[in-house]
Short mmCIF file of C-alpha atoms in Angstrom, two decimals:
data_model
loop_
_atom_site.label_atom_id
_atom_site.label_comp_id
_atom_site.label_asym_id
_atom_site.label_seq_id
_atom_site.Cartn_x
_atom_site.Cartn_y
_atom_site.Cartn_z
CA MET X 1 43.56 -50.39 -60.88
CA PHE X 2 42.69 -47.66 -62.16
CA SER X 3 44.90 -45.14 -64.13
CA ARG X 4 45.48 -41.23 -64.08
CA THR X 5 43.84 -42.36 -67.38
CA THR X 6 40.19 -40.77 -66.88
CA ARG X 7 37.47 -43.14 -67.96
CA ARG X 8 34.38 -41.31 -69.17
CA VAL X 9 30.21 -42.29 -68.53
CA THR X 10 27.33 -40.38 -69.68
CA SER X 11 24.23 -39.57 -67.66
CA LEU X 12 21.08 -36.94 -66.99
CA ARG X 13 19.87 -38.02 -64.25
CA GLN X 14 20.13 -35.38 -61.71
CA LEU X 15 23.55 -36.16 -59.78
CA SER X 16 25.31 -38.00 -62.32
CA LEU X 17 29.03 -39.63 -62.56
CA LYS X 18 30.83 -37.97 -65.54
CA SER X 19 34.89 -38.88 -65.60
CA PHE X 20 36.60 -40.64 -62.73
CA ASN X 21 41.27 -42.59 -62.20
CA ASN X 22 42.93 -43.20 -58.89
CA ALA X 23 43.75 -38.68 -57.91
CA SER X 24 39.65 -37.75 -58.46
CA ILE X 25 36.46 -38.77 -59.41
CA THR X 26 34.16 -35.86 -61.53
CA VAL X 27 30.21 -35.84 -61.38
CA ASN X 28 27.20 -33.36 -62.46
CA LEU X 29 25.94 -31.67 -59.89
CA LYS X 30 22.45 -29.98 -61.24
CA GLU X 31 23.92 -27.63 -63.09
CA LYS X 32 26.87 -27.93 -63.16
CA THR X 33 30.10 -30.35 -63.44
CA VAL X 34 32.82 -30.78 -60.18
CA SER X 35 35.79 -32.73 -59.46
CA PHE X 36 36.64 -34.21 -55.98
CA ASP X 37 39.70 -35.06 -55.12
CA ASN X 38 39.60 -39.39 -53.85
CA VAL X 39 41.57 -38.10 -50.47
CA PHE X 40 39.10 -35.65 -49.59
CA LEU X 41 36.52 -38.23 -50.73
CA ARG X 42 37.85 -41.07 -48.50
CA ASP X 43 38.96 -38.47 -45.55
CA SER X 44 35.24 -37.28 -45.34
CA CYS X 45 33.28 -41.02 -45.67
CA ASP X 46 31.31 -41.32 -42.48
CA SER X 47 30.77 -45.20 -43.08
CA PRO X 48 30.60 -47.07 -39.21
CA ASP X 49 34.08 -48.69 -40.63
CA SER X 50 35.21 -44.91 -40.53
CA VAL X 51 33.22 -43.01 -38.34
CA ASP X 52 31.79 -44.07 -34.76
CA ALA X 53 28.42 -44.32 -35.03
CA SER X 54 28.31 -43.38 -31.12
CA THR X 55 31.35 -41.06 -30.61
CA ARG X 56 30.97 -39.45 -33.87
CA GLN X 57 35.11 -39.64 -34.79
CA LYS X 58 36.83 -41.62 -36.90
CA SER X 59 38.43 -44.34 -36.74
CA PHE X 60 41.43 -43.18 -39.19
CA THR X 61 44.46 -40.43 -39.70
CA THR X 62 44.49 -38.66 -43.50
CA ALA X 63 47.93 -39.55 -43.94
CA SER X 64 46.95 -43.07 -43.63
CA ILE X 65 44.51 -43.84 -46.35
CA THR X 66 47.03 -41.15 -49.02
CA ARG X 67 49.17 -44.27 -49.05
CA ASN X 68 48.37 -46.35 -52.84
CA LEU X 69 44.25 -45.41 -52.00
CA GLU X 70 42.65 -46.72 -55.38
CA ILE X 71 38.99 -47.46 -56.99
CA ALA X 72 38.33 -50.47 -57.29
CA GLU X 73 35.87 -50.73 -59.24
CA PRO X 74 33.39 -47.98 -61.31
CA PRO X 75 31.84 -45.66 -59.32
CA LYS X 76 28.11 -45.78 -59.61
CA VAL X 77 24.41 -43.00 -58.63
CA VAL X 78 22.45 -45.43 -56.60
CA ASN X 79 19.06 -43.95 -55.62
CA GLU X 80 18.84 -44.98 -51.23
CA ASN X 81 16.46 -43.58 -48.99
CA GLY X 82 14.55 -41.38 -51.26
CA GLU X 83 18.31 -39.22 -52.08
CA GLN X 84 21.47 -40.50 -54.83
CA ASN X 85 24.22 -40.91 -53.87
CA LEU X 86 27.71 -41.58 -55.09
CA LEU X 87 28.84 -45.04 -54.21
CA VAL X 88 32.55 -45.61 -54.09
CA LYS X 89 34.48 -48.52 -53.25
CA TRP X 90 37.97 -48.17 -52.35
CA LYS X 91 41.21 -50.04 -52.77
CA GLN X 92 43.91 -50.25 -50.22
CA GLY X 93 46.51 -53.46 -50.36
CA ASN X 94 43.87 -55.73 -50.04
CA LYS X 95 41.83 -54.17 -47.78
CA ILE X 96 38.53 -52.80 -49.66
CA HIS X 97 36.95 -49.52 -47.94
CA GLU X 98 32.39 -48.55 -48.94
CA SER X 99 31.54 -45.34 -49.36
CA ARG X 100 28.70 -43.95 -49.64
CA TYR X 101 28.29 -40.29 -50.64
CA SER X 102 24.91 -38.03 -50.44
CA GLU X 103 24.26 -35.87 -53.74
CA SER X 104 23.95 -32.94 -50.40
CA PHE X 105 26.95 -33.29 -49.39
CA LEU X 106 28.09 -33.19 -53.06
CA GLN X 107 26.14 -30.04 -53.17
CA LYS X 108 27.14 -28.89 -50.38
CA SER X 109 31.04 -29.73 -50.86
CA SER X 110 31.18 -28.17 -54.59
CA SER X 111 31.98 -24.62 -52.99
CA LEU X 112 34.30 -23.10 -49.75
CA LYS X 113 31.48 -21.03 -49.12
CA GLU X 114 28.23 -23.98 -48.95
CA ARG X 115 31.49 -25.65 -47.27
CA PHE X 116 31.48 -22.71 -44.55
CA ASN X 117 27.58 -22.02 -45.07
CA GLY X 118 26.13 -23.17 -41.05
CA LYS X 119 29.25 -23.09 -38.97
CA PHE X 120 30.28 -19.55 -39.93
CA PHE X 121 27.63 -16.48 -40.55
CA PRO X 122 29.33 -12.98 -41.69
CA GLU X 123 27.11 -12.26 -44.11
CA GLU X 124 24.57 -11.41 -41.13
CA LYS X 125 26.85 -8.91 -39.52
CA VAL X 126 25.98 -4.96 -39.10
CA TYR X 127 28.65 -2.87 -38.24
CA TRP X 128 27.25 -0.46 -36.81
CA LYS X 129 27.81 3.26 -35.51
CA LYS X 130 25.29 5.00 -33.87
CA THR X 131 22.51 5.59 -36.71
CA ASP X 132 22.43 1.83 -37.80
CA LEU X 133 21.93 -0.40 -33.73
CA VAL X 134 19.54 2.37 -32.09
CA PRO X 135 16.37 2.40 -35.20
CA ASN X 136 17.13 -1.37 -34.54
CA LEU X 137 16.53 -1.27 -30.37
CA SER X 138 13.35 -2.93 -29.85
CA GLU X 139 14.78 -6.50 -31.93
CA LEU X 140 17.46 -5.93 -29.33
CA LYS X 141 15.83 -6.64 -26.29
CA VAL X 142 13.88 -9.78 -25.41
CA ASP X 143 11.68 -10.60 -21.73
CA TYR X 144 13.48 -12.52 -18.84
CA ASN X 145 11.22 -15.48 -18.60
CA ASP X 146 11.13 -15.80 -22.71
CA TYR X 147 14.19 -16.25 -22.98
CA PHE X 148 14.40 -19.19 -21.07
CA ALA X 149 11.13 -20.77 -22.05
CA LYS X 150 10.23 -19.27 -25.74
CA ASP X 151 13.67 -21.35 -28.28
CA GLU X 152 12.32 -19.18 -30.82
CA VAL X 153 13.47 -16.22 -27.84
CA PHE X 154 16.88 -17.49 -27.49
CA GLN X 155 17.17 -17.58 -30.42
CA GLU X 156 16.97 -14.39 -31.40
CA VAL X 157 19.43 -13.37 -28.53
CA VAL X 158 21.97 -15.59 -30.54
CA ASN X 159 21.52 -14.61 -34.22
CA ASN X 160 22.05 -10.52 -32.83
CA LEU X 161 25.05 -10.94 -30.85
CA ASN X 162 26.37 -12.21 -34.03
CA LYS X 163 24.65 -9.61 -35.48
CA TYR X 164 25.76 -7.01 -33.56
CA GLY X 165 27.51 -7.74 -30.75
CA LEU X 166 24.71 -6.80 -28.73
CA SER X 167 21.60 -7.89 -26.11
CA PHE X 168 19.69 -6.86 -23.70
CA ILE X 169 17.24 -8.70 -21.61
CA GLU X 170 14.41 -7.02 -19.47
CA ASN X 171 12.96 -8.09 -16.53
CA VAL X 172 15.52 -9.69 -14.67
CA GLU X 173 14.51 -11.54 -11.82
CA ASP X 174 16.32 -9.13 -8.21
CA PRO X 175 18.20 -11.85 -6.47
CA GLN X 176 17.83 -9.41 -3.80
CA ASN X 177 14.31 -10.27 -3.04
CA ASP X 178 15.55 -14.41 -2.63
CA PRO X 179 15.99 -15.36 0.86
CA LYS X 180 18.18 -18.83 -0.99
CA LEU X 181 20.77 -16.90 -2.11
CA GLY X 182 22.28 -13.92 0.28
CA SER X 183 25.15 -12.50 0.05
CA ILE X 184 26.63 -15.43 -0.36
CA LYS X 185 28.06 -16.29 -4.52
CA THR X 186 30.28 -19.40 -3.56
CA GLU X 187 27.94 -22.11 -2.77
CA ASN X 188 24.49 -21.00 -4.67
CA GLU X 189 26.57 -19.17 -7.70
CA HIS X 190 24.02 -21.17 -10.54
CA LEU X 191 21.14 -20.21 -9.16
CA TRP X 192 21.64 -16.83 -9.69
CA PRO X 193 20.74 -15.01 -12.63
CA VAL X 194 23.83 -13.90 -14.55
CA ALA X 195 24.18 -17.66 -14.68
CA LYS X 196 21.52 -18.98 -15.06
CA LEU X 197 21.16 -16.73 -18.41
CA ALA X 198 24.89 -17.64 -19.35
CA SER X 199 24.61 -21.05 -18.85
CA ARG X 200 21.54 -21.13 -21.69
CA PHE X 201 25.22 -20.95 -23.90
CA GLY X 202 26.77 -23.17 -22.12
CA TYR X 203 29.65 -23.47 -19.19
CA ILE X 204 30.36 -20.84 -17.63
CA LYS X 205 34.26 -19.58 -18.16
CA LYS X 206 35.97 -19.34 -14.80
CA THR X 207 38.64 -16.36 -14.42
CA PHE X 208 40.43 -14.91 -10.84
CA TYR X 209 37.61 -12.40 -10.60
CA GLY X 210 35.76 -16.24 -10.15
CA VAL X 211 32.66 -17.86 -11.03
CA LEU X 212 30.22 -14.80 -10.92
CA PHE X 213 32.10 -11.20 -10.64
CA ASP X 214 30.61 -7.78 -8.15
CA VAL X 215 31.03 -4.88 -10.51
CA LYS X 216 31.03 -1.86 -6.36
CA ASN X 217 32.99 0.78 -5.99
CA GLU X 218 35.31 -0.46 -3.57
CA LYS X 219 38.35 1.00 -1.80
CA ASN X 220 41.98 -0.34 -2.38
CA ALA X 221 40.15 -1.80 -5.83
CA LYS X 222 42.36 -4.15 -7.79
CA ASN X 223 40.74 -3.21 -11.14
CA ILE X 224 39.84 0.43 -12.90
CA ALA X 225 36.11 -0.91 -12.65
CA ASN X 226 35.65 -2.05 -9.32
CA THR X 227 35.99 2.23 -8.90
CA ASN X 228 33.02 5.34 -9.44
CA VAL X 229 36.60 6.69 -12.45
CA PHE X 230 35.53 7.50 -15.85
CA LEU X 231 36.09 3.53 -17.40
CA PRO X 232 37.30 4.45 -21.36
CA LEU X 233 36.67 1.95 -24.11
CA HIS X 234 37.96 -1.82 -23.38
CA MET X 235 37.21 -4.93 -23.80
CA ASP X 236 37.89 -7.90 -21.10
CA LEU X 237 40.85 -10.25 -19.93
CA LEU X 238 43.14 -9.87 -22.85
CA TYR X 239 45.75 -10.58 -20.73
CA TYR X 240 44.63 -14.75 -20.88
CA GLU X 241 45.86 -16.43 -23.69
CA SER X 242 41.37 -17.44 -24.61
CA PRO X 243 39.45 -14.08 -23.74
CA PRO X 244 36.04 -14.74 -22.83
CA GLY X 245 34.16 -14.36 -25.82
CA LEU X 246 31.51 -12.76 -23.97
CA GLN X 247 30.09 -10.98 -21.25
CA LEU X 248 27.34 -10.80 -19.34
CA LEU X 249 26.62 -7.66 -16.25
CA HIS X 250 23.50 -8.06 -14.56
CA PHE X 251 21.86 -4.56 -13.09
CA ILE X 252 21.07 -5.15 -10.17
CA GLN X 253 21.07 -1.55 -8.69
CA ASN X 254 21.84 1.38 -10.96
CA THR X 255 20.66 4.26 -9.32
CA THR X 256 23.76 6.48 -9.03
CA LEU X 257 24.42 10.19 -10.64
CA GLY X 258 25.84 8.98 -14.33
CA GLY X 259 27.54 6.03 -14.45
CA GLU X 260 26.10 5.55 -17.29
CA ASN X 261 27.95 2.61 -20.48
CA ILE X 262 28.73 2.86 -23.44
CA PHE X 263 29.24 0.65 -26.59
CA ALA X 264 30.94 0.36 -29.81
CA ASP X 265 31.90 -2.01 -32.40
CA SER X 266 35.59 -2.42 -32.85
CA PHE X 267 34.94 -4.06 -35.90
CA ALA X 268 33.17 -1.17 -38.03
CA ALA X 269 35.74 0.83 -36.52
CA ALA X 270 38.64 -1.65 -38.22
CA TYR X 271 37.22 -1.70 -41.24
CA SER X 272 36.54 2.09 -41.97
CA ILE X 273 40.16 2.43 -41.29
CA ARG X 274 40.87 -0.23 -43.68
CA ASP X 275 38.97 1.85 -46.16
CA ARG X 276 41.05 5.12 -45.86
CA ASP X 277 44.05 3.43 -44.91
CA PRO X 278 45.25 0.18 -46.06
CA LYS X 279 48.90 1.35 -45.16
CA ALA X 280 47.31 1.81 -41.26
CA TYR X 281 45.05 -0.75 -41.24
CA GLU X 282 47.90 -3.49 -42.20
CA ALA X 283 50.37 -2.23 -39.63
CA LEU X 284 47.65 -2.59 -36.72
CA LYS X 285 47.71 -6.92 -37.27
CA LYS X 286 51.11 -6.57 -37.57
CA VAL X 287 52.25 -4.61 -34.77
CA PRO X 288 51.80 -6.65 -31.06
CA ILE X 289 49.94 -5.14 -27.95
CA THR X 290 51.41 -6.34 -24.88
CA TYR X 291 48.35 -6.96 -22.58
CA HIS X 292 48.85 -7.48 -18.70
CA TYR X 293 47.50 -7.89 -15.59
CA ASN X 294 50.33 -7.63 -12.18
CA ASN X 295 48.64 -6.77 -9.51
CA ASN X 296 47.32 -9.07 -5.64
CA ASN X 297 49.72 -11.94 -5.96
CA GLU X 298 49.22 -12.49 -9.75
CA TYR X 299 50.81 -11.49 -13.41
CA TYR X 300 48.69 -12.11 -16.37
CA TYR X 301 50.32 -11.22 -19.68
CA TYR X 302 50.04 -11.56 -23.18
CA MET X 303 50.53 -9.99 -26.25
CA ARG X 304 48.45 -9.40 -29.13
CA PRO X 305 47.98 -7.08 -32.02
CA LEU X 306 44.70 -4.92 -32.27
CA VAL X 307 42.96 -6.79 -35.65
CA VAL X 308 43.32 -9.94 -36.15
CA GLU X 309 41.69 -11.14 -39.64
CA ASP X 310 39.88 -14.96 -40.62
CA PRO X 311 42.76 -16.86 -42.02
CA TYR X 312 40.28 -19.07 -43.66
CA VAL X 313 36.22 -16.95 -43.67
CA LYS X 314 35.63 -14.77 -46.31
CA ASN X 315 32.84 -12.61 -47.14
CA PHE X 316 31.48 -14.19 -49.99
CA THR X 317 29.26 -11.92 -50.93
CA THR X 318 32.26 -9.48 -50.77
CA GLY X 319 34.67 -12.15 -51.25
CA GLU X 320 36.49 -9.87 -48.50
CA PRO X 321 39.20 -10.97 -45.66
CA GLN X 322 36.47 -10.75 -42.01
CA ILE X 323 38.06 -9.56 -38.74
CA LYS X 324 38.07 -12.70 -36.51
CA GLU X 325 38.74 -10.06 -33.68
CA VAL X 326 39.19 -6.61 -32.07
CA ASN X 327 42.60 -6.17 -28.95
CA TYR X 328 42.21 -2.69 -27.47
CA ALA X 329 42.09 -2.75 -23.22
CA PRO X 330 44.30 0.67 -22.55
CA PRO X 331 43.44 0.30 -18.92
CA PHE X 332 45.43 -2.49 -19.16
CA GLN X 333 48.26 -2.58 -21.68
CA GLY X 334 52.52 -2.62 -21.02
CA PRO X 335 54.38 -1.71 -22.56
CA PHE X 336 55.52 -2.29 -26.05
CA GLU X 337 58.29 -5.30 -25.71
CA LEU X 338 58.20 -3.81 -30.39
CA ASN X 339 59.58 -1.02 -30.84
CA ALA X 340 61.30 0.04 -27.81
CA THR X 341 64.30 1.80 -29.96
CA THR X 342 64.07 3.81 -34.04
CA ALA X 343 66.17 1.50 -35.29
CA GLU X 344 63.70 -2.16 -35.25
CA ASP X 345 61.26 -0.36 -37.99
CA PRO X 346 59.98 3.01 -37.35
CA LYS X 347 58.47 2.94 -40.79
CA LEU X 348 55.68 0.16 -39.89
CA TRP X 349 55.80 1.94 -36.34
CA GLN X 350 54.56 5.52 -37.46
CA GLU X 351 51.94 3.63 -39.38
CA PHE X 352 50.72 1.25 -36.35
CA LEU X 353 50.90 4.69 -34.24
CA ARG X 354 48.58 6.51 -37.51
CA GLY X 355 45.99 3.48 -37.04
CA LEU X 356 46.05 3.82 -33.46
CA ARG X 357 44.71 7.22 -33.42
CA LEU X 358 42.17 6.61 -36.06
CA PHE X 359 40.50 3.73 -34.66
CA GLU X 360 40.33 6.19 -31.25
CA ASP X 361 38.93 9.01 -33.05
CA PHE X 362 36.32 6.25 -34.59
CA ILE X 363 35.49 4.90 -31.59
CA ASN X 364 35.07 7.82 -29.30
CA ASP X 365 33.08 9.50 -32.14
CA PRO X 366 29.54 9.91 -29.98
CA GLN X 367 27.86 9.61 -33.48
CA ASN X 368 30.04 6.18 -33.26
CA GLN X 369 29.02 4.61 -29.97
CA TYR X 370 25.31 4.00 -27.87
CA GLU X 371 25.31 5.27 -24.66
CA VAL X 372 22.38 3.80 -21.85
CA LYS X 373 21.54 4.46 -18.71
CA SER X 374 20.60 1.39 -18.01
CA PRO X 375 17.82 0.34 -15.76
CA GLU X 376 17.50 -2.43 -12.62
CA GLY X 377 16.27 -5.73 -12.83
CA SER X 378 18.69 -5.84 -16.73
CA CYS X 379 21.63 -7.40 -18.46
CA VAL X 380 23.72 -6.41 -21.18
CA ILE X 381 25.36 -9.40 -23.21
CA PHE X 382 27.48 -8.52 -25.54
CA ASP X 383 31.13 -10.33 -27.44
CA ASN X 384 33.70 -9.55 -25.97
CA ARG X 385 36.04 -9.82 -29.40
CA ARG X 386 34.10 -7.25 -31.01
CA VAL X 387 32.11 -5.12 -28.78
CA LEU X 388 34.12 -2.03 -26.72
CA HIS X 389 32.14 -1.45 -24.06
CA SER X 390 32.86 1.47 -21.01
CA ARG X 391 31.81 3.47 -18.65
CA ASN X 392 31.19 7.13 -16.76
CA GLN X 393 32.20 7.81 -13.63
CA PHE X 394 29.57 8.28 -11.00
CA SER X 395 28.77 9.54 -7.38
CA ASP X 396 27.02 8.31 -5.00
CA SER X 397 26.33 11.42 -3.28
CA ASN X 398 22.63 11.28 -4.44
CA GLY X 399 21.70 8.82 -2.10
CA GLY X 400 21.71 6.11 -4.86
CA ASP X 401 23.79 2.38 -5.36
CA ARG X 402 25.46 1.04 -8.16
CA TRP X 403 26.58 -2.46 -8.18
CA LEU X 404 26.25 -4.77 -10.67
CA MET X 405 27.01 -8.84 -11.69
CA GLY X 406 28.91 -10.27 -13.86
CA THR X 407 29.86 -13.91 -15.50
CA TYR X 408 32.24 -14.55 -18.94
CA VAL X 409 30.79 -17.38 -21.27
CA ASP X 410 33.28 -18.73 -23.62
CA GLY X 411 33.42 -18.05 -27.24
CA ASP X 412 33.58 -21.77 -28.40
CA SER X 413 30.11 -22.10 -26.24
CA TYR X 414 28.50 -19.36 -27.78
CA ARG X 415 29.76 -20.13 -31.63
CA SER X 416 28.22 -23.49 -31.07
CA LYS X 417 24.73 -22.11 -29.81
CA LEU X 418 24.78 -19.98 -33.35
CA ARG X 419 24.97 -22.99 -35.24
CA LYS X 420 22.82 -25.37 -33.82
CA VAL X 421 19.77 -22.85 -33.46
CA ASN X 422 20.55 -21.66 -37.08
CA GLU X 423 21.15 -25.75 -37.96
CA THR X 424 18.90 -26.72 -41.02
CA GLN X 425 16.90 -29.39 -41.10
#
């Protein structure tokens, strides 16, 4: 039909066709001109012939529409339902397919930043030290009943988890006052307050600890969390292929001496190293750390570097790569699989060790931590792939007791809610 020789068209409308051929279509969009690849456009078609109206799933493959794709007749701009649309008729063999592309879709597709808008929110994040977090603590705390009753409160929690990686729920109902609950969780897990809180994000991530798990001081404990000794800063379940995105901890009893919780922003630590020692930072992205749980008839194992950057999403204000996740959990580390001998890559190994020291210096500095004795009847929600958590040693010599109930939510469920609560209508 049309060769790669460009046909030129002029128009004074905000959306207008400038030129087209069998490789691309160029349009004027307000104050800019953009050329769209034809395969991108055909692949993006959401007509009923391309995307099922009910399931919203595609009915064709990308590869299938790359074969002999041509433009059947000159595209045109039409005004439909109060919005301008680019109408394109495609030809493949003896088949004709019609696609419509709204001005808003073309505008959103005109740059990488706009294509990612509403899917990722890197510019909203605050990489915090103590002085950044403490003045804003009031905005991180919400009421338990408001969390369920007011959509704007839940939206605030979701956005704070993206911004700071932390949120606190106050006035949580006491399960000890509910006779329906008793001490059995397996039959009524969904009725416990922490499960109700988690379920607002989506489904709960069940692990080998269960749907819900207790954090208590136990004899012959199988996890350091269930002891009264100091628990260093860490993240949970890094020996899983897909560690949970969010962790929730409900403080049902917390009257012992000590046992304060400590939180630190691992992203702030990593970015500090990137600015201070780029070679050490690069090594933290390359050297895998072994994480394992080999106890109580379970053997979980996974290797991952301390810092993982997102390969696609950048901060569109600065253009800098964004950290996707940090992996740090010393109590659950196994022997390194690489660099066990000096013959492997000694330079990289030394740069990694230097970076690890810088990382620990940052997160263990009290100026970079938030420490709190969480009150009974509160629940903390935190990003398990970003915010490190710790607990001071505690004692029940004062007659106090400590009982936390926890659960996990997958990061996918959380990010789905983040996109939906910020969806523009």
